[in-house]
Short mmCIF file of C-alpha atoms and ligand atoms in Angstrom, two decimals:
data_model
loop_
_atom_site.label_atom_id
_atom_site.label_comp_id
_atom_site.label_asym_id
_atom_site.label_seq_id
_atom_site.Cartn_x
_atom_site.Cartn_y
_atom_site.Cartn_z
CA MET A 1 -1.65 27.91 -1.97
CA LYS A 2 1.41 28.99 -0.01
CA ILE A 3 2.33 27.29 3.27
CA ILE A 4 4.97 28.33 5.78
CA VAL A 5 6.39 25.48 7.87
CA LEU A 6 7.81 26.73 11.17
CA GLY A 7 10.83 24.60 12.12
CA ALA A 8 13.19 22.30 10.19
CA GLY A 9 13.49 19.32 12.50
CA VAL A 10 12.51 15.85 11.26
CA ILE A 11 8.84 16.82 11.75
CA GLY A 12 8.99 20.10 9.80
CA ILE A 13 11.00 18.57 6.96
CA THR A 14 8.74 15.54 6.49
CA ALA A 15 5.70 17.86 6.56
CA ALA A 16 7.38 20.08 3.94
CA TRP A 17 8.07 17.03 1.76
CA PHE A 18 4.51 15.66 1.81
CA LEU A 19 3.00 19.16 1.38
CA ARG A 20 5.20 19.73 -1.68
CA GLN A 21 4.08 16.35 -3.08
CA LYS A 22 0.51 17.73 -2.94
CA GLY A 23 1.61 20.65 -5.11
CA PHE A 24 1.63 23.37 -2.44
CA GLU A 25 4.17 26.19 -2.46
CA VAL A 26 6.23 25.59 0.70
CA VAL A 27 8.61 27.80 2.68
CA VAL A 28 10.46 26.46 5.75
CA ILE A 29 11.76 28.82 8.45
CA GLU A 30 14.51 27.64 10.81
CA ARG A 31 16.78 29.45 13.26
CA GLN A 32 19.70 27.04 12.80
CA ALA A 33 22.03 27.00 9.80
CA GLY A 34 20.57 23.72 8.50
CA ALA A 35 17.91 21.06 9.02
CA GLY A 36 17.75 18.64 11.95
CA LEU A 37 20.26 20.37 14.20
CA GLU A 38 18.28 20.41 17.47
CA THR A 39 16.30 17.46 18.90
CA SER A 40 16.45 15.55 15.61
CA PHE A 41 20.27 15.61 15.66
CA ALA A 42 21.46 12.53 17.59
CA ASN A 43 18.45 10.57 18.82
CA GLY A 44 18.21 6.83 19.47
CA GLY A 45 17.65 6.04 15.80
CA GLN A 46 14.76 3.63 16.35
CA ILE A 47 11.74 3.43 14.08
CA SER A 48 9.83 1.71 16.82
CA VAL A 49 6.14 1.03 16.43
CA SER A 50 6.73 -1.41 19.30
CA HIS A 51 7.56 1.43 21.71
CA ALA A 52 3.94 2.31 21.97
CA GLU A 53 3.63 2.10 25.74
CA PRO A 54 3.38 5.70 26.96
CA TRP A 55 5.42 6.96 29.90
CA ALA A 56 2.08 7.63 31.58
CA ASN A 57 0.79 4.17 32.50
CA PRO A 58 -0.65 2.57 35.65
CA GLY A 59 2.83 1.68 37.00
CA ALA A 60 4.35 5.12 36.35
CA PRO A 61 3.34 7.24 39.41
CA LYS A 62 5.05 4.87 41.85
CA LYS A 63 8.22 4.62 39.75
CA VAL A 64 8.46 8.38 39.16
CA LEU A 65 8.20 8.98 42.93
CA GLN A 66 10.96 6.44 43.60
CA TRP A 67 13.16 8.14 41.02
CA LEU A 68 12.49 11.74 42.18
CA MET A 69 15.87 12.37 43.82
CA LYS A 70 17.97 9.85 41.94
CA GLU A 71 20.55 11.61 39.76
CA ASP A 72 20.80 8.80 37.19
CA ALA A 73 17.09 7.82 37.19
CA PRO A 74 15.65 6.89 33.76
CA LEU A 75 12.77 9.40 34.19
CA LEU A 76 13.51 12.31 36.51
CA PHE A 77 11.11 15.12 37.41
CA ARG A 78 12.99 18.08 38.86
CA LEU A 79 10.19 20.14 40.29
CA ARG A 80 10.47 23.84 39.45
CA ALA A 81 8.43 26.98 39.98
CA ASP A 82 7.09 26.57 36.46
CA LEU A 83 3.35 26.54 35.82
CA LEU A 84 3.70 24.70 32.50
CA GLN A 85 5.66 21.91 34.22
CA TRP A 86 3.07 21.52 37.01
CA ARG A 87 0.12 21.53 34.60
CA TRP A 88 1.98 18.96 32.49
CA GLY A 89 2.61 16.82 35.59
CA MET A 90 -1.06 16.92 36.66
CA GLN A 91 -2.20 15.87 33.19
CA PHE A 92 0.47 13.13 33.16
CA LEU A 93 -1.12 11.66 36.30
CA ARG A 94 -4.58 11.73 34.65
CA GLU A 95 -3.15 9.79 31.69
CA CYS A 96 -2.00 6.95 33.97
CA THR A 97 -5.37 5.15 34.25
CA PRO A 98 -5.68 1.79 32.42
CA GLU A 99 -8.35 3.28 30.09
CA ARG A 100 -6.27 6.30 29.10
CA THR A 101 -3.18 4.12 28.70
CA ARG A 102 -5.03 1.79 26.35
CA HIS A 103 -6.44 4.71 24.36
CA ASN A 104 -2.99 6.27 24.04
CA ILE A 105 -1.34 2.97 23.05
CA ILE A 106 -3.87 2.60 20.23
CA GLN A 107 -3.13 6.12 18.90
CA ILE A 108 0.62 5.56 19.09
CA VAL A 109 0.49 2.12 17.40
CA ASN A 110 -1.84 3.29 14.63
CA LEU A 111 0.28 6.34 13.83
CA GLY A 112 3.49 4.33 14.17
CA THR A 113 2.41 1.58 11.75
CA TYR A 114 1.22 4.12 9.19
CA SER A 115 4.36 6.16 9.63
CA ARG A 116 6.76 3.21 9.24
CA ALA A 117 4.98 2.21 6.01
CA SER A 118 5.14 5.85 4.81
CA LEU A 119 8.89 5.96 5.52
CA GLN A 120 9.41 2.70 3.60
CA GLN A 121 7.40 4.08 0.68
CA LEU A 122 9.38 7.33 0.75
CA ARG A 123 12.61 5.29 0.67
CA ARG A 124 11.37 3.35 -2.37
CA ASP A 125 10.25 6.56 -4.11
CA THR A 126 13.42 8.57 -3.48
CA GLY A 127 16.24 6.06 -2.92
CA LEU A 128 17.15 8.00 0.24
CA HIS A 129 19.80 6.48 2.56
CA TYR A 130 20.54 7.33 6.17
CA ASP A 131 22.45 4.33 7.64
CA GLU A 132 19.10 2.54 7.76
CA LEU A 133 18.74 -1.07 8.94
CA SER A 134 15.61 -3.21 8.72
CA LYS A 135 16.56 -5.81 11.32
CA GLY A 136 13.77 -5.28 13.82
CA ILE A 137 13.81 -4.13 17.44
CA LEU A 138 14.56 -6.47 20.31
CA HIS A 139 13.41 -5.33 23.74
CA PHE A 140 15.12 -7.23 26.56
CA TYR A 141 14.28 -7.35 30.26
CA THR A 142 16.59 -8.16 33.13
CA SER A 143 13.80 -7.95 35.71
CA GLU A 144 11.19 -10.72 35.86
CA GLN A 145 8.66 -8.25 37.25
CA GLU A 146 9.18 -5.69 34.44
CA PHE A 147 8.96 -8.45 31.86
CA GLU A 148 5.63 -9.62 33.31
CA ALA A 149 4.37 -6.02 33.31
CA ALA A 150 5.25 -5.69 29.61
CA LEU A 151 3.09 -8.61 28.50
CA GLU A 152 -0.27 -6.79 28.63
CA PRO A 153 0.85 -3.69 26.66
CA ALA A 154 2.49 -6.00 24.11
CA LYS A 155 -0.84 -7.85 23.80
CA ILE A 156 -2.70 -4.56 23.15
CA MET A 157 -0.09 -3.65 20.53
CA ARG A 158 -0.56 -7.02 18.78
CA GLU A 159 -4.33 -6.52 18.87
CA PHE A 160 -3.81 -3.30 16.89
CA GLY A 161 -1.44 -4.76 14.34
CA CYS A 162 2.02 -4.29 15.85
CA ASP A 163 3.75 -7.65 15.60
CA ARG A 164 5.56 -7.49 18.93
CA HIS A 165 6.24 -11.09 19.91
CA VAL A 166 7.35 -12.47 23.24
CA ILE A 167 10.56 -14.52 22.94
CA SER A 168 12.86 -16.40 25.32
CA ALA A 169 16.37 -15.37 26.37
CA GLN A 170 17.80 -18.09 24.07
CA GLU A 171 15.84 -16.74 21.11
CA ALA A 172 17.05 -13.23 21.94
CA ILE A 173 20.69 -14.35 21.83
CA ALA A 174 20.08 -16.23 18.59
CA LEU A 175 18.71 -13.02 17.05
CA GLU A 176 21.46 -10.81 18.45
CA PRO A 177 24.58 -12.80 19.43
CA ALA A 178 26.28 -9.61 20.72
CA LEU A 179 24.05 -9.93 23.82
CA VAL A 180 25.86 -13.09 24.91
CA SER A 181 27.66 -11.37 27.82
CA ILE A 182 24.36 -10.99 29.70
CA GLN A 183 22.56 -14.11 28.50
CA HIS A 184 22.00 -15.42 32.03
CA GLN A 185 20.52 -12.12 33.21
CA ILE A 186 17.82 -11.85 30.54
CA ALA A 187 14.41 -12.60 32.09
CA GLY A 188 12.58 -12.36 28.78
CA ALA A 189 12.35 -10.35 25.62
CA THR A 190 10.08 -9.19 22.84
CA TYR A 191 10.95 -8.85 19.17
CA THR A 192 9.29 -6.76 16.49
CA ALA A 193 10.72 -7.83 13.15
CA ALA A 194 9.12 -5.04 11.11
CA ASP A 195 10.69 -2.22 13.17
CA GLU A 196 13.77 -0.43 11.86
CA SER A 197 16.57 1.95 12.73
CA GLY A 198 18.53 4.73 11.05
CA ASP A 199 20.12 8.12 11.49
CA ALA A 200 17.36 10.73 11.84
CA HIS A 201 19.74 13.62 11.28
CA GLN A 202 21.09 12.21 8.00
CA PHE A 203 17.53 11.48 6.91
CA THR A 204 16.37 15.01 7.74
CA GLN A 205 19.28 16.65 5.94
CA ASN A 206 18.97 14.42 2.88
CA LEU A 207 15.21 14.92 2.67
CA ALA A 208 15.66 18.70 3.05
CA HIS A 209 17.98 18.60 0.01
CA LEU A 210 15.36 16.68 -1.96
CA CYS A 211 12.72 19.21 -0.86
CA ALA A 212 14.93 22.06 -2.08
CA GLU A 213 15.41 20.29 -5.42
CA GLN A 214 11.64 20.12 -5.73
CA GLY A 215 11.18 23.82 -5.09
CA VAL A 216 10.74 24.12 -1.32
CA GLN A 217 12.30 27.40 -0.15
CA PHE A 218 14.44 27.31 3.01
CA LEU A 219 15.09 30.31 5.22
CA TYR A 220 17.83 29.18 7.61
CA ASN A 221 19.47 31.37 10.26
CA THR A 222 16.05 32.96 10.66
CA THR A 223 14.53 33.20 14.13
CA ILE A 224 10.78 33.27 14.51
CA LEU A 225 9.85 36.01 16.96
CA GLY A 226 6.06 35.83 16.90
CA LEU A 227 2.87 35.26 14.94
CA MET A 228 0.72 38.20 13.80
CA THR A 229 -3.04 37.75 13.92
CA ASP A 230 -6.24 39.67 13.22
CA GLY A 231 -8.05 37.63 15.88
CA GLN A 232 -9.35 35.03 13.38
CA GLN A 233 -6.36 34.10 11.26
CA VAL A 234 -2.58 34.20 11.34
CA THR A 235 -1.67 37.18 9.15
CA GLY A 236 2.12 36.77 9.19
CA VAL A 237 5.27 35.54 10.95
CA ARG A 238 7.62 38.08 12.49
CA VAL A 239 11.19 36.88 11.94
CA GLN A 240 14.71 38.09 12.44
CA ASP A 241 17.64 37.25 10.18
CA ALA A 242 20.99 38.88 9.43
CA GLN A 243 19.20 41.69 7.58
CA GLY A 244 16.97 42.52 10.56
CA GLU A 245 13.28 41.99 11.32
CA GLN A 246 10.59 41.35 8.72
CA ILE A 247 7.13 39.87 8.35
CA LEU A 248 6.61 36.80 6.14
CA THR A 249 3.15 35.80 4.96
CA ALA A 250 1.39 32.72 3.58
CA ASP A 251 -2.11 31.28 3.32
CA ASN A 252 -1.51 28.57 5.93
CA TYR A 253 1.07 27.91 8.64
CA VAL A 254 2.37 24.65 10.15
CA LEU A 255 3.71 24.70 13.70
CA ALA A 256 6.67 22.26 13.96
CA LEU A 257 8.91 23.92 16.54
CA GLY A 258 9.27 20.87 18.80
CA SER A 259 9.72 21.85 22.46
CA TYR A 260 9.45 25.56 21.61
CA SER A 261 5.95 25.28 20.13
CA PRO A 262 3.71 26.26 23.10
CA GLN A 263 5.25 29.70 23.70
CA LEU A 264 4.71 30.84 20.12
CA VAL A 265 0.98 30.08 19.97
CA LYS A 266 -0.02 30.87 23.57
CA PRO A 267 -0.70 34.56 22.75
CA LEU A 268 -3.19 33.30 20.13
CA GLY A 269 -5.10 31.29 22.75
CA VAL A 270 -3.79 27.92 21.50
CA ASP A 271 -2.87 26.00 24.64
CA LEU A 272 -0.38 23.17 24.01
CA LEU A 273 0.82 20.99 26.88
CA ILE A 274 4.33 20.28 25.62
CA TYR A 275 7.24 20.18 28.04
CA PRO A 276 10.89 19.48 27.19
CA ALA A 277 12.05 16.03 28.32
CA LYS A 278 15.80 16.17 28.13
CA GLY A 279 17.43 13.00 26.85
CA TYR A 280 21.01 11.92 26.35
CA SER A 281 22.81 10.06 23.65
CA ALA A 282 26.32 8.72 23.29
CA THR A 283 27.77 7.81 19.90
CA PHE A 284 30.73 5.43 19.84
CA PRO A 285 32.93 4.42 16.90
CA ILE A 286 32.72 0.62 16.55
CA LEU A 287 36.01 -1.26 17.00
CA GLN A 288 34.86 -4.88 16.57
CA ALA A 289 31.88 -5.19 14.27
CA ASP A 290 30.83 -8.69 15.41
CA LYS A 291 30.78 -7.67 19.08
CA ALA A 292 28.44 -4.70 18.54
CA PRO A 293 24.71 -5.26 18.01
CA SER A 294 23.14 -4.76 14.61
CA VAL A 295 19.57 -5.54 15.66
CA SER A 296 18.30 -2.35 17.32
CA LEU A 297 17.94 -2.99 21.06
CA THR A 298 15.98 -1.65 24.01
CA ASP A 299 17.39 -2.29 27.45
CA ASP A 300 14.34 -2.09 29.68
CA GLU A 301 16.07 -1.83 33.04
CA PHE A 302 18.26 1.11 32.02
CA LYS A 303 15.69 2.59 29.60
CA LEU A 304 18.37 2.80 26.93
CA VAL A 305 18.14 2.09 23.20
CA PHE A 306 21.00 0.93 20.99
CA SER A 307 21.13 1.45 17.23
CA ARG A 308 23.87 0.54 14.82
CA LEU A 309 24.38 3.49 12.46
CA GLY A 310 26.95 2.35 9.91
CA ASP A 311 30.25 2.08 11.78
CA ARG A 312 28.89 3.83 14.88
CA LEU A 313 26.87 2.62 17.85
CA ARG A 314 24.29 5.14 19.08
CA VAL A 315 23.02 4.65 22.63
CA ALA A 316 20.26 6.92 23.90
CA GLY A 317 17.81 7.33 26.69
CA THR A 318 16.87 8.85 30.03
CA ALA A 319 14.44 11.71 30.47
CA GLU A 320 14.73 14.69 32.74
CA LEU A 321 11.90 17.21 33.05
CA ASN A 322 13.79 20.27 34.14
CA GLY A 323 13.35 23.17 31.74
CA TYR A 324 15.16 24.00 28.52
CA SER A 325 18.84 23.55 29.39
CA THR A 326 20.76 21.17 27.14
CA GLU A 327 23.81 21.06 29.41
CA LEU A 328 25.48 17.65 29.77
CA ASN A 329 25.40 16.03 33.21
CA GLU A 330 28.51 13.91 33.73
CA VAL A 331 26.74 11.38 35.99
CA ARG A 332 24.25 10.58 33.26
CA CYS A 333 26.92 10.39 30.54
CA LYS A 334 29.03 8.00 32.62
CA ALA A 335 25.98 5.83 33.41
CA ILE A 336 25.46 5.26 29.66
CA THR A 337 29.09 4.33 29.01
CA ARG A 338 29.11 2.01 32.06
CA ARG A 339 26.15 0.12 30.66
CA VAL A 340 27.75 -0.12 27.21
CA LEU A 341 30.86 -1.65 28.80
CA GLN A 342 28.73 -4.18 30.70
CA LEU A 343 26.83 -5.24 27.60
CA PHE A 344 29.40 -4.99 24.83
CA PRO A 345 32.90 -4.96 26.30
CA ASP A 346 35.55 -4.33 23.59
CA ALA A 347 32.97 -3.53 20.91
CA VAL A 348 33.39 0.26 20.85
CA ASP A 349 35.97 2.96 21.44
CA ILE A 350 34.85 4.69 24.63
CA ASN A 351 37.64 7.25 24.36
CA ARG A 352 36.12 8.74 21.23
CA VAL A 353 32.54 8.89 22.49
CA GLN A 354 30.37 11.88 21.55
CA TYR A 355 27.79 12.83 24.13
CA TRP A 356 24.75 14.91 23.25
CA THR A 357 21.49 16.05 24.82
CA GLY A 358 18.20 16.94 23.16
CA LEU A 359 14.81 18.15 24.34
CA ARG A 360 11.99 15.77 23.43
CA PRO A 361 8.81 17.78 22.88
CA ALA A 362 6.79 15.64 25.29
CA THR A 363 3.02 15.65 25.82
CA PRO A 364 1.63 14.05 29.00
CA SER A 365 0.00 11.26 26.93
CA ASN A 366 2.92 10.73 24.48
CA VAL A 367 0.36 11.40 21.72
CA PRO A 368 1.39 14.28 19.42
CA TYR A 369 -0.76 17.20 18.24
CA ILE A 370 -1.43 16.76 14.53
CA GLY A 371 -4.14 18.61 12.63
CA ARG A 372 -6.15 21.81 12.89
CA SER A 373 -6.01 24.35 15.67
CA LYS A 374 -8.65 26.82 16.79
CA ILE A 375 -7.04 29.33 14.41
CA ALA A 376 -8.35 28.44 10.94
CA ASN A 377 -5.07 28.75 9.02
CA LEU A 378 -2.72 27.43 11.73
CA PHE A 379 -2.01 23.68 11.66
CA LEU A 380 -0.20 21.63 14.28
CA ASP A 381 2.53 19.01 13.83
CA THR A 382 4.27 18.96 17.17
CA GLY A 383 4.61 17.29 20.57
CA HIS A 384 6.12 14.05 19.23
CA GLY A 385 8.08 13.37 22.41
CA THR A 386 9.92 10.05 22.47
CA LEU A 387 8.77 8.98 19.01
CA GLY A 388 9.26 11.90 16.65
CA TRP A 389 11.53 9.96 14.30
CA THR A 390 9.14 7.01 14.23
CA HIS A 391 6.07 9.20 13.69
CA ALA A 392 7.55 11.84 11.38
CA CYS A 393 6.58 10.49 7.95
CA GLY A 394 3.09 9.48 9.03
CA SER A 395 2.48 12.84 10.70
CA GLY A 396 3.66 14.82 7.66
CA ARG A 397 1.71 12.67 5.23
CA ALA A 398 -1.50 12.81 7.27
CA LEU A 399 -1.19 16.57 7.80
CA ALA A 400 -0.69 17.13 4.06
CA ASP A 401 -3.91 15.17 3.45
CA ILE A 402 -5.80 17.28 6.00
CA MET A 403 -4.48 20.51 4.51
CA ALA A 404 -5.46 19.32 1.03
CA GLY A 405 -9.01 18.64 2.28
CA GLN A 406 -8.55 14.85 2.11
CA LYS A 407 -9.09 12.16 4.73
CA PRO A 408 -5.81 10.81 6.15
CA GLY A 409 -5.26 7.08 5.70
CA VAL A 410 -4.84 6.40 9.42
CA ASP A 411 -7.21 6.12 12.36
CA PHE A 412 -5.80 8.68 14.79
CA ALA A 413 -7.14 11.34 17.17
CA PHE A 414 -6.24 14.35 15.02
CA THR A 415 -6.72 17.74 16.64
CA GLY A 416 -9.61 19.98 15.69
CA PHE A 417 -12.08 17.31 14.54
C1 LIG B 501 17.86 11.18 23.62
C2 LIG B 501 16.75 11.06 22.62
C3 LIG B 501 16.52 9.85 22.00
C4 LIG B 501 15.47 9.72 21.09
N1 LIG B 501 15.31 8.53 20.45
C5 LIG B 501 14.31 8.39 19.54
C6 LIG B 501 14.15 7.18 18.84
O1 LIG B 501 14.95 6.24 18.98
N2 LIG B 501 13.11 7.06 17.99
C7 LIG B 501 12.21 8.08 17.80
O2 LIG B 501 11.24 7.89 17.08
N3 LIG B 501 12.36 9.27 18.42
C8 LIG B 501 13.39 9.44 19.28
N4 LIG B 501 13.56 10.64 19.94
C9 LIG B 501 12.57 11.69 19.73
C10 LIG B 501 12.82 12.52 18.47
O3 LIG B 501 14.19 12.79 18.32
C11 LIG B 501 12.01 13.81 18.56
O4 LIG B 501 10.66 13.53 18.83
C12 LIG B 501 12.09 14.58 17.25
O5 LIG B 501 13.44 14.85 16.91
C13 LIG B 501 11.33 15.90 17.36
O6 LIG B 501 11.42 16.53 16.13
P1 LIG B 501 10.87 17.98 15.91
O7 LIG B 501 11.08 18.31 14.50
O8 LIG B 501 9.50 18.10 16.50
O9 LIG B 501 11.80 18.89 16.87
P2 LIG B 501 13.24 19.49 16.54
O10 LIG B 501 14.10 18.53 15.87
O11 LIG B 501 13.73 20.13 17.77
O12 LIG B 501 12.87 20.61 15.47
C14 LIG B 501 12.29 21.85 15.82
C15 LIG B 501 13.03 22.91 15.03
O13 LIG B 501 12.45 24.17 15.31
C16 LIG B 501 13.49 25.12 15.37
N5 LIG B 501 13.07 26.26 16.18
C17 LIG B 501 12.62 26.26 17.46
N6 LIG B 501 12.29 27.50 17.84
C18 LIG B 501 12.54 28.32 16.78
C19 LIG B 501 12.37 29.71 16.55
N7 LIG B 501 11.92 30.55 17.48
N8 LIG B 501 12.69 30.20 15.33
C20 LIG B 501 13.15 29.38 14.34
N9 LIG B 501 13.32 28.05 14.50
C21 LIG B 501 13.01 27.53 15.71
C22 LIG B 501 14.65 24.38 16.03
O14 LIG B 501 15.89 24.97 15.70
C23 LIG B 501 14.49 22.97 15.46
O15 LIG B 501 15.32 22.74 14.34
C24 LIG B 501 14.62 10.82 20.83
C25 LIG B 501 14.85 12.04 21.43
C26 LIG B 501 15.93 12.18 22.32
C27 LIG B 501 16.19 13.52 22.94
#
């Protein structure tokens, strides 16, 4: 059976890998010149099962309103005359009830735990390296109120097998001495020892090479223009490359186009609520290794994550719902560097910082679409939002099971069942 995977981000490449392991013939189509060059390029690096609390939660509506006009707000809605954005926003509000939040946390934890184990297994099977570190994730709070609010979601996560433990400020400093400059400001923290970090772009590129060695065919520099259908099935993909336009065909198709997924399948009647949530990252060369963190960190107040990637420190965060532009906003870039200087003065070279933005393919619930669609031979692996790196291996592995007619080894609300 031949499968075309649409998109070579971390999601498309992991799907291609697990599909190839099942013995399928796999072709990947990607508009860029290589794998992992869009949203999977410079993300926060965290493999964070412990980040299972969705943006949509009971406290969110009030916070989002407070942040509406604030240029450096962690989550900023810029309202536009855009029907998809408004529909997304309405559904986001519906996901903020305690019941929906709990349901979504359970999906995210289950998929995250399965995915982290699948990544670890893949690492053992292939010997793949990507500046990975297995030192856990430490989430610290500088606001007493935010810390209190985090205790219930952390409890739900523990209930479902994510070992996210509450620790004191002293324990946080003992785990990560680089936090010493703000030790008196830390109101509390949580630590998840089993979580990890690593460079998603390196991983995606290295895994794409392994896929190619195992016979996966890659069509880079090839833009997908549309899907052909006879009303029941996808009959082909219309693409454009240097030679011009052509139609490529397969038995089954996997949609993994990140933020660009909804537009492609809308004409087929497949309605996906995915909206781009623009995020920023800053990558700094490390000057003093002992002053930079090596445990991956989450700074709750500033909604920033910090991951040590070899001799670099990657800092990422913020979300702006404002269309598809990836332009850098100087205010947001400076806010990240300011925070780095507060936390880790002298640790990094701020003059050689590399700023980047990417569009998280966000669903209102933070739960991705994985599984069947209403079109029999079109499968979904998209909408991974804030956690695409964390959820990539589990999503690809589970989808390969579904496409092989097997039951995935994870309890998750797959689409189409
Ligand atoms: C600032 C930031 C920090 C983040 N931090 C983390 C983190 O710490 N941990 C974590 O788990 N996740 C994190 N994420 C989320 C994660 O990076 C994403 O969820 C993930 O990269 C999405 O992968 P994807 O493959 O779905 O999308 P992409 O990587 O965007 O891949 C989609 C691919 O489809 C291709 N494509 C699109 N349209 C077409 C077309 N018409 N024709 C051909 N090709 C096309 C694109 O070129 C692209 O390569 C972060 C994201 C951001 C922005």
